[in-house]
Amino acid sequence: AGDDALVLSIAAVLREELPQDDDGAVARARRAVAFNPHNHDVLDFAATVLMLRGHPDEAREMFLHCLRLGPG
């Protein structure tokens, strides 16, 4: 994955499915957004992970940023 924000965000979603992965998915999601904070797909994947892992306020801000970038 390296520094590719989209790949990191997809990896975060996939890791979210692993019950034993406590913080790896959240860390990857946040890292992906740090690399590319204006990419709709990165924000959407990251927000989904954050929501599923119990960070609804942070997820909400990312989803809202997605909408500001362009609905759809």
XYZ file of C-alpha atoms in Angstrom:
72
model
C 0.000 0.000 0.000
C 2.808 2.398 0.798
C 1.646 5.976 0.497
C -1.246 5.478 -1.932
C -4.223 7.022 -0.143
C -6.906 5.110 -2.044
C -5.183 1.765 -1.477
C -4.781 2.578 2.226
C -8.442 3.473 2.570
C -9.533 0.252 0.866
C -7.147 -1.711 3.086
C -8.721 -0.028 6.106
C -12.176 -1.171 5.008
C -10.930 -4.714 4.517
C -9.166 -4.740 7.887
C -12.318 -3.459 9.547
C -13.817 -6.858 8.778
C -11.163 -8.571 10.927
C -12.434 -8.882 14.500
C -8.938 -9.148 15.976
C -7.788 -5.883 14.330
C -8.415 -3.402 17.127
C -6.962 -0.179 15.763
C -5.294 -1.117 12.470
C -8.291 -0.207 10.330
C -8.765 3.163 12.033
C -5.060 3.965 11.772
C -5.011 3.138 8.051
C -8.167 5.149 7.437
C -6.715 8.205 9.141
C -3.407 7.778 7.326
C -5.199 7.590 3.972
C -7.043 10.843 4.691
C -3.804 12.498 5.799
C -2.234 11.606 2.441
C -5.184 12.744 0.347
C -7.770 14.752 2.315
C -9.710 15.896 -0.753
C -10.332 12.566 -2.464
C -14.003 11.606 -2.314
C -13.349 7.840 -2.355
C -10.664 8.025 0.319
C -12.940 10.065 2.590
C -15.905 7.766 1.991
C -13.961 4.576 2.777
C -12.271 6.161 5.800
C -15.541 7.539 7.167
C -17.157 4.122 6.829
C -14.365 2.496 8.823
C -14.502 5.188 11.491
C -18.255 4.838 11.816
C -18.058 1.055 12.131
C -15.221 1.289 14.667
C -17.036 3.670 16.981
C -15.886 7.136 15.895
C -19.178 8.631 14.670
C -18.277 12.307 15.096
C -15.080 12.000 13.082
C -16.885 9.894 10.474
C -19.665 12.459 10.191
C -17.155 15.229 9.449
C -15.581 13.121 6.704
C -18.958 12.276 5.171
C -19.873 15.972 5.200
C -16.565 16.816 3.527
C -17.411 14.215 0.852
C -20.679 15.996 0.185
C -18.961 19.357 -0.066
C -16.559 17.901 -2.622
C -19.471 16.760 -4.738
C -22.531 14.711 -3.974
C -22.502 11.288 -5.523
